[in-house]
Coordinates of C-alpha atoms in Angstrom, one line a residue:
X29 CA 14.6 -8.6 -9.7
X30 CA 12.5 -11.6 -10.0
X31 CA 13.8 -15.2 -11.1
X32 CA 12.3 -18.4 -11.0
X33 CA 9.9 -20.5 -13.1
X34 CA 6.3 -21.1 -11.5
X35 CA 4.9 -24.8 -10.4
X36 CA 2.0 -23.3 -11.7
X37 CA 0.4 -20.6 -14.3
X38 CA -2.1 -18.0 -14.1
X39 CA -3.8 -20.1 -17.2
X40 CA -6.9 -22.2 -17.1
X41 CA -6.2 -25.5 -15.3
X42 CA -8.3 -28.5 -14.3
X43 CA -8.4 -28.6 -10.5
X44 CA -6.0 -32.0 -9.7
X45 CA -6.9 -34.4 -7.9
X46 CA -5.3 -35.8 -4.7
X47 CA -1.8 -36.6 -5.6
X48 CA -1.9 -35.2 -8.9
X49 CA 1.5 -33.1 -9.5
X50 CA 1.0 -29.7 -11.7
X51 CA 3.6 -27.5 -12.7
X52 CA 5.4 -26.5 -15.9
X53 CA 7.4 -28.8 -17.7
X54 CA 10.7 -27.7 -16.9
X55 CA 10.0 -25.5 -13.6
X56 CA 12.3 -27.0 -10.7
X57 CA 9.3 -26.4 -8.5
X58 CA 6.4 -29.4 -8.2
X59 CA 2.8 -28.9 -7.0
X60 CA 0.9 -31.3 -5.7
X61 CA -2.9 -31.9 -4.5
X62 CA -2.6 -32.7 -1.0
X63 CA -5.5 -33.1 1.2
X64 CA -9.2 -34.1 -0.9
X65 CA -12.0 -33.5 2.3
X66 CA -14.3 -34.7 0.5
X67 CA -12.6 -38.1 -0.3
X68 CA -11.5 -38.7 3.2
X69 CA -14.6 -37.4 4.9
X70 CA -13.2 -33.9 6.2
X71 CA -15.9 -31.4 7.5
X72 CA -16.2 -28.5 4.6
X73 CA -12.5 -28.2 4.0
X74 CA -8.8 -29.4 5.3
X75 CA -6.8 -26.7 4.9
X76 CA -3.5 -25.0 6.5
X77 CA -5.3 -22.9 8.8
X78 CA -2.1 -19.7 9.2
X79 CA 1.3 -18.5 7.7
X80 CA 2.6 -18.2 11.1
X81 CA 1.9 -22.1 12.1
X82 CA 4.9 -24.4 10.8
X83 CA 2.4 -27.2 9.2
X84 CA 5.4 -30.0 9.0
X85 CA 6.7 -32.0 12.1
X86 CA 10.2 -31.9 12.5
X87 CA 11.5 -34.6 10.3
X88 CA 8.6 -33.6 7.4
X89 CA 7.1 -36.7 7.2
X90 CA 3.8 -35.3 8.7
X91 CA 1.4 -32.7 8.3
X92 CA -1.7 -31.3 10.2
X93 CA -4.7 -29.2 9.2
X94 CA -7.7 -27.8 9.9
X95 CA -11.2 -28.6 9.0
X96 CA -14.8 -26.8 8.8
X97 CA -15.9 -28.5 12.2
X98 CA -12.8 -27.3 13.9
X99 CA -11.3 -30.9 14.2
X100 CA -7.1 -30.9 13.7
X101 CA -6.5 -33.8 11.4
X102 CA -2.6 -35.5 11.1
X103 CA -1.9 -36.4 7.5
X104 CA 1.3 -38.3 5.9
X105 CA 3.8 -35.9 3.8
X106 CA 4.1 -38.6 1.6
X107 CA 1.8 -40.8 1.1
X108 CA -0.7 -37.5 1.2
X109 CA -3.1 -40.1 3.0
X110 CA -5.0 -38.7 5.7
X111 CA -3.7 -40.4 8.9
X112 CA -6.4 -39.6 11.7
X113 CA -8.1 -36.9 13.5
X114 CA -6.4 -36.0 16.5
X115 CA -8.0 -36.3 20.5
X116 CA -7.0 -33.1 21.8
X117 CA -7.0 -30.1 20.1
X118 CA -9.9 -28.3 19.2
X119 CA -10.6 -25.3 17.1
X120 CA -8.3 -22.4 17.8
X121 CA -5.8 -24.6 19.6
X122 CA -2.5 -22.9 18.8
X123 CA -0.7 -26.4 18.0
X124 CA 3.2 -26.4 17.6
X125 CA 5.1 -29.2 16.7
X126 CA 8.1 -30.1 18.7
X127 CA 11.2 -28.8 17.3
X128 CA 13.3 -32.2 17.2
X129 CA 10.4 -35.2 17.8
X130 CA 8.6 -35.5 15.0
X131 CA 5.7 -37.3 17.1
X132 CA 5.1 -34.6 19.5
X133 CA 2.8 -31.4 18.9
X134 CA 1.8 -28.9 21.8
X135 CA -1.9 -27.7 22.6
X136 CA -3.8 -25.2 24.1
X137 CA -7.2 -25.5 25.3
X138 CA -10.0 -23.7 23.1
X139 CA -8.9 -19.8 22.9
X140 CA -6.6 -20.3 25.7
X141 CA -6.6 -22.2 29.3
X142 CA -4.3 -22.7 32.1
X143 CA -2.8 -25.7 31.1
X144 CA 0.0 -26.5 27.7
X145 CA -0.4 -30.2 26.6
X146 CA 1.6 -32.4 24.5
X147 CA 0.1 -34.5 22.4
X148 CA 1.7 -38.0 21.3
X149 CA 0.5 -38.3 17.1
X150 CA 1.7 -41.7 16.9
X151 CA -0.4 -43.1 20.0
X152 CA -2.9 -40.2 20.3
X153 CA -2.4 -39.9 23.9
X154 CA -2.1 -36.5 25.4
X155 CA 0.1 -34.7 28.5
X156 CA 0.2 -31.6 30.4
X157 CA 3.5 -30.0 30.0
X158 CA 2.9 -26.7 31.8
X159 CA 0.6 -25.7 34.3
X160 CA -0.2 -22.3 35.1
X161 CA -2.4 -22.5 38.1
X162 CA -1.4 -20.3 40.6
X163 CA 1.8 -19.7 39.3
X164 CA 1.0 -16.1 37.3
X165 CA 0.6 -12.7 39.3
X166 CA -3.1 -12.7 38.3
X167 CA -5.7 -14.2 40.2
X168 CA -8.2 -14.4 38.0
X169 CA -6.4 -15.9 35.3
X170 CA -8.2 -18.0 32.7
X171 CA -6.9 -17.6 28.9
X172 CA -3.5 -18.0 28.4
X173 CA -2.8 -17.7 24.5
X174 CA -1.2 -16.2 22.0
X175 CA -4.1 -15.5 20.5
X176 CA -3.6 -17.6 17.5
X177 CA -1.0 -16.4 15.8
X178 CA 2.3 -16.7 17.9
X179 CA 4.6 -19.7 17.8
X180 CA 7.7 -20.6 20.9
X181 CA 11.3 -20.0 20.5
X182 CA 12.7 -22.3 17.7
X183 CA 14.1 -24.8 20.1
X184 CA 10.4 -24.9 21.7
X185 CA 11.9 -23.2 25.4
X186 CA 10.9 -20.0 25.5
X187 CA 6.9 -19.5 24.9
X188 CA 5.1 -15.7 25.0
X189 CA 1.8 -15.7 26.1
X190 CA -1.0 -12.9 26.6
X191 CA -3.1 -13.6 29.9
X192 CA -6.8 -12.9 30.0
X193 CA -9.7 -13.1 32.4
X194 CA -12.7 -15.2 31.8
X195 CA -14.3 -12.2 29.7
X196 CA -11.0 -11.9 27.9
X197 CA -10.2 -8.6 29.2
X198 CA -6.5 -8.4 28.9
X199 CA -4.3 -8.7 32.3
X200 CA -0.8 -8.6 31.1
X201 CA 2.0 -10.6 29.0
X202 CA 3.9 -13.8 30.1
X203 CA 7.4 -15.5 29.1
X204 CA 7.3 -19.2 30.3
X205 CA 10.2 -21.5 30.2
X206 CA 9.3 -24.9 29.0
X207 CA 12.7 -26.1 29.8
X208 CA 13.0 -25.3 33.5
X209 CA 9.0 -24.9 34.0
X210 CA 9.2 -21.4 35.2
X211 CA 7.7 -17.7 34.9
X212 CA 10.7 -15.6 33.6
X213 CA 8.6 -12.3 33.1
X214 CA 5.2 -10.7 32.9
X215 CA 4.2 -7.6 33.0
X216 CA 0.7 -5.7 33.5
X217 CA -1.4 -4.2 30.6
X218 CA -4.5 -2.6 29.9
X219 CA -4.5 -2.5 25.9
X220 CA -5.4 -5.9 24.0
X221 CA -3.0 -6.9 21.2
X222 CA -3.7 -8.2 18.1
X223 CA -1.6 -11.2 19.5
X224 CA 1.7 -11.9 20.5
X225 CA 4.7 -14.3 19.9
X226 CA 8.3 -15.0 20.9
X227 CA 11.0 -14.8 18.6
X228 CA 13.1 -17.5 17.1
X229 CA 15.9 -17.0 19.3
X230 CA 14.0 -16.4 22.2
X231 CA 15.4 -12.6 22.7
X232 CA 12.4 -11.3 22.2
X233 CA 9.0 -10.9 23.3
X234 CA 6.6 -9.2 20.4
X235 CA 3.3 -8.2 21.1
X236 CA 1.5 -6.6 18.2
X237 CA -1.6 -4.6 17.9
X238 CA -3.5 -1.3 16.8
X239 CA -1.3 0.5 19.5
X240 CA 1.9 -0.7 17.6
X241 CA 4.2 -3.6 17.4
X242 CA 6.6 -4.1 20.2
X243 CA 9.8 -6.4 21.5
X244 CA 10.6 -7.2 24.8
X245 CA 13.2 -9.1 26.5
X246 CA 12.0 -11.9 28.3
X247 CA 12.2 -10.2 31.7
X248 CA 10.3 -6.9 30.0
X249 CA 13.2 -4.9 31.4
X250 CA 13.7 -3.4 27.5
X251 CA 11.2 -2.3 25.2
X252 CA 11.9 -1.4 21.0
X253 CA 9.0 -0.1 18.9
X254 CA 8.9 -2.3 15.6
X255 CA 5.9 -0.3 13.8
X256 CA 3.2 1.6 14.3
X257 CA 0.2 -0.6 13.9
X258 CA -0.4 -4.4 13.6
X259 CA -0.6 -5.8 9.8
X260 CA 0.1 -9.6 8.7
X261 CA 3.4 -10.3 9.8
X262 CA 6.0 -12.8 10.8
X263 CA 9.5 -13.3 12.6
X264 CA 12.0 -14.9 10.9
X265 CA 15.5 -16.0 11.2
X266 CA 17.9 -13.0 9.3
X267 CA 20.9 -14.2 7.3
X268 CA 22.9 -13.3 10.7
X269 CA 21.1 -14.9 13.0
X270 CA 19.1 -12.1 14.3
X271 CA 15.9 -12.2 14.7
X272 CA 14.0 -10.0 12.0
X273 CA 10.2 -9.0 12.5
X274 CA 8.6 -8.6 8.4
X275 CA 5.3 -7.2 7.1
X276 CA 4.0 -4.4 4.9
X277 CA 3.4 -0.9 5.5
X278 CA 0.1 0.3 4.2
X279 CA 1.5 3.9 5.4
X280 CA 4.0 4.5 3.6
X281 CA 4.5 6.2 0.1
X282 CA 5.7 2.5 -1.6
X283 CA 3.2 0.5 0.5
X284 CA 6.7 -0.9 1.4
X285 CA 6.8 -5.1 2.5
X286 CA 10.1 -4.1 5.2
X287 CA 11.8 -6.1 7.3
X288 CA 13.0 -5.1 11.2
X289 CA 16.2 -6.0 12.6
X290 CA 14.8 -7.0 16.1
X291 CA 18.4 -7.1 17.6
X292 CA 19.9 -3.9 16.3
X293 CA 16.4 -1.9 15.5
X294 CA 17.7 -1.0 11.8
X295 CA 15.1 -1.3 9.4
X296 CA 15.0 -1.9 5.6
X297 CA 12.6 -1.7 3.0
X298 CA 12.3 -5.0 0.9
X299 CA 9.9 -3.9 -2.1
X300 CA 7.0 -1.6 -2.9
X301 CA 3.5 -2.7 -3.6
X302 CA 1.8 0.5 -4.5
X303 CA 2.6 0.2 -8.6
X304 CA 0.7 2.6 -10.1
X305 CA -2.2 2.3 -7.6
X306 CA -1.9 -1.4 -7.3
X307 CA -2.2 -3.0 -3.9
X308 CA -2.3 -6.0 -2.5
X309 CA -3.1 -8.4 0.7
X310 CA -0.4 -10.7 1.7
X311 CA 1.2 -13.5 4.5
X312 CA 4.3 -14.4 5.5
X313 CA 5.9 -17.0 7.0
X314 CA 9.0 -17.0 8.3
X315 CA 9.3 -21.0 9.2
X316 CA 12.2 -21.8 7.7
X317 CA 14.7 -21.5 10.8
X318 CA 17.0 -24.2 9.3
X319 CA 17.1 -21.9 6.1
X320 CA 18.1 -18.6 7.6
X321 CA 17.5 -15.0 5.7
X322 CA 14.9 -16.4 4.0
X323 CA 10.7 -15.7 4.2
X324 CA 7.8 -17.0 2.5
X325 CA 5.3 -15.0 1.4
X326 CA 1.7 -15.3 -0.3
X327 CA -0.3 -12.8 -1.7
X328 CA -4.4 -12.3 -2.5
X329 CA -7.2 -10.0 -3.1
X330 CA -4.8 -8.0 -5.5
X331 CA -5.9 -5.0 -6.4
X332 CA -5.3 -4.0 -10.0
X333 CA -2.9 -1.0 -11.4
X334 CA -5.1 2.0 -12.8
X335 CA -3.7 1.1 -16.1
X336 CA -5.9 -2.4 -15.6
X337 CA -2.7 -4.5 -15.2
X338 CA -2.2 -6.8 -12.4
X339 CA 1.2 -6.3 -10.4
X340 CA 3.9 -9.0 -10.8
X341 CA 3.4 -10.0 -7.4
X342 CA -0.2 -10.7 -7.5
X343 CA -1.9 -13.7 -6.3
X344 CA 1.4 -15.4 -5.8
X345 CA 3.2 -17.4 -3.9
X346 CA 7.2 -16.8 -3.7
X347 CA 10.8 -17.1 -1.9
X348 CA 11.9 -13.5 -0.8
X349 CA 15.2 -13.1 1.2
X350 CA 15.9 -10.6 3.5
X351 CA 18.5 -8.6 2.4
X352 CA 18.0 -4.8 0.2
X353 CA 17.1 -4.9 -3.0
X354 CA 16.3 -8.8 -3.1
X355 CA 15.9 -10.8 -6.1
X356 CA 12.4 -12.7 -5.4
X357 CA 12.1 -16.5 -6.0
X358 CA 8.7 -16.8 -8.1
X359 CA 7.0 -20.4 -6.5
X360 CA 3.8 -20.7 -7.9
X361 CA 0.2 -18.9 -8.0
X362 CA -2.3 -20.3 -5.7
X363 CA -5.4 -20.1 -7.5
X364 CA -7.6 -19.6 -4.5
X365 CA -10.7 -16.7 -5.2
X366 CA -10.5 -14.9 -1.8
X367 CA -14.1 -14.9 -0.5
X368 CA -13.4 -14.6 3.2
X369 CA -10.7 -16.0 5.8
X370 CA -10.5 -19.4 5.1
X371 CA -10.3 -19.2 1.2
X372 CA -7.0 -16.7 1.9
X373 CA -3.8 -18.9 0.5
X374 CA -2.3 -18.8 4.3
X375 CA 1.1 -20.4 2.7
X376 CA 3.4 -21.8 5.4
X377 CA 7.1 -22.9 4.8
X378 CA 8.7 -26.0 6.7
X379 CA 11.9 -25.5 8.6
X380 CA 14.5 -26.1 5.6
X381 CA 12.6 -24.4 2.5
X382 CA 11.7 -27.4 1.0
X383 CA 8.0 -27.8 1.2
X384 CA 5.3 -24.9 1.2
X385 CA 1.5 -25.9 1.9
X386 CA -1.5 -23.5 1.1
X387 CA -4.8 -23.3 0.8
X388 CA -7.1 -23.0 -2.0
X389 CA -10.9 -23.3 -3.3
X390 CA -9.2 -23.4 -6.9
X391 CA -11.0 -20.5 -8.3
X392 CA -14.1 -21.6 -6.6
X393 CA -16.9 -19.1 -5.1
X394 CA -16.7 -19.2 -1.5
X395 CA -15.0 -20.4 1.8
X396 CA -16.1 -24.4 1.5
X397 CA -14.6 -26.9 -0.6
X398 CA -11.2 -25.9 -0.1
X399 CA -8.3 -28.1 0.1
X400 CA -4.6 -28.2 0.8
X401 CA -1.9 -27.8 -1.7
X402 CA 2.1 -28.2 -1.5
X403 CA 4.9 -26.9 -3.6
X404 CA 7.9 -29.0 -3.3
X405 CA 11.5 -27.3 -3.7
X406 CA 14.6 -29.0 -5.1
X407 CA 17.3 -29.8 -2.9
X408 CA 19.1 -26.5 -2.7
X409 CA 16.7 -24.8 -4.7
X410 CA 17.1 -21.3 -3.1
X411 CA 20.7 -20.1 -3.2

């Protein structure tokens, strides 16, 4: 079942400009322009770089983004003026905003390093928060990521890492605590992941890759298969509490988007994609802790039904909760013509479901000019 009125149509529409709302008349959903690169002197585009990166600090009143030159830059959630570019991170820098201070974001180094930073936004001042010099069982540590894609525990303790030597051969898997600055686990492997990421809760430890998807407890005592190979994915918070791994299943008959109960193991198959040989690519981001059962999801490079038709889902952004046989929450279509990465939609929720921000080149022909959009949700908006 689907439900909900778009902030914007598949029709024709002028590209707006910075500020400039768009939406139906009477959807409840707004969309705004937020970011204009050109305007504010941003290298080829300022855009939310992943799904899996929560782009809002913790009080929403600031959001980050990416550029073409790999520079972070903080903007205002508000104003939608463009605030400064930040001293510190650099390129694939994993950043994370603190959970509770809404002037604090962690850094990594440049595709990993030994050292976790904080960075101050408001005085642009940076700190190192964890150091993992000679405190891992490798010697020959250098890279210690997630490989761009994993975020901490929600309350910013429990961090998963993958460890990697100078060459970036893979030397095993790490659970830091932030809290007590300690090593809780780590454990030795020979098979590079896709990446890896801690859950919400902190339970779990979930390293996925071409050799499967996987959760561990922190101490890597326990082990639960999750799926069989890596695909775009998330781990959200389940109406319960649990901690539920989502993504689609290219495998199966449906082309299934399913959702894993990490705690329990029980799986359950959300909706099919294959529709009369429609398929699709999609993200999800399950950000929205303070909005539990709930996931985000964005979809592109749709791949019409033989009958011509394009599937309801296609080239969409939209609410889906995680429960069988969900009614999804239509949000808006993105507009962006996939060329390559960067002109992917890569739609990220905040922490209460209130504001989603995306990426798109607006129907344009490649991966430069591309900008940031938001969709902004009514107070209560989801059920």
């Amino acid at each position: 079942m689907i439900q909900g009125r778009t902030a914007l149509t598949p029709a024709a529409l002028a590209r707006p400009r910075r500020g400039e709302s768009f939406g139906e008349p009477d959807s409840p959903v707004c969309g705004v322009r937020a970011t204009d690169h050109a305007a504010d002197g941003v290298s080829g585009f300022a855009v939310n770089d992943y799904s899996r990166r929560e782009p809002f600090n913790a009080d929403d009143s600031r959001f980050i983004v990416n550029s073409g030159d790999g520079h972070w830059y903080l903007y205002d959630a508000n104003t939608l003026q463009k605030l400064s570019r930040l001293d510190g991170p650099s390129g694939d820098a994993e950043p994370q905003w603190h959970p509770s201070d809404p002037d604090t974001l962690y850094y990594l180094p440049l595709n990993g390093g030994l050292q976790l930073y904080a960075l101050n936004v408001a005085n642009d001042s940076s700190r190192v928060v964890a150091d993992f010099r000679g405190k891992l069982p490798w010697s020959n540590a250098a890279h210690v990521w997630t490989k761009s894609e994993g975020s901490p525990s929600r309350d910013g303790r429990y961090w998963g890492f993958q460890v990697e030597d100078l060459d970036f051969h893979i030397l095993g898997f790490i659970v830091w605590d932030l809290q007590d600055n300690r090593l809780v686990g780590s454990k030795d492997v020979s098979v590079r992941p896709d990446h890896v990421s801690m859950s919400p809760s902190g339970r779990w430890f979930v390293s996925s890759g071409f050799e499967g998807v996987f959760a561990y407890s922190p101490d890597f005592s326990v082990v639960k298969r999750l799926h069989t190979t890596t695909e775009h994915s998330d781990i959200a918070v389940g109406k319960d509490g649990h901690d539920v791994f989502v993504s689609i299943d290219y495998q199966s008959n449906g082309g299934s988007v399913f959702m894993v109960d990490i705690d329990t193991g029980e799986r359950t198959d959300l909706f099919p994609t294959y529709l009369n040989g429609a398929a699709s690519a999609m993200h999800f981001s399950g950000k929205a802790y303070d909005k539990p059962g709930w996931v985000l999801v964005s979809t592109y490079a749709t791949q019409r039904a033989r009958d011509g038709s394009l599937p309801w889902y296609a080239e969409q952004i939209f609410a889906l909760p995680l429960q069988a046989s969900p009614t999804v929450y239509r949000l808006g279509f993105h507009r962006s013509k996939s060329n390559g990465y960067w002109s992917e939609p890569h739609a990220a929720v905040d922490r209460g479901f209130r504001r989603v921000l995306y990426s798109s080149n607006w129907g344009g022909a490649g991966d430069a000019d591309l900008d940031a959009y938001e969709l902004l949700l009514p107070a209560n908006g989801l059920p």
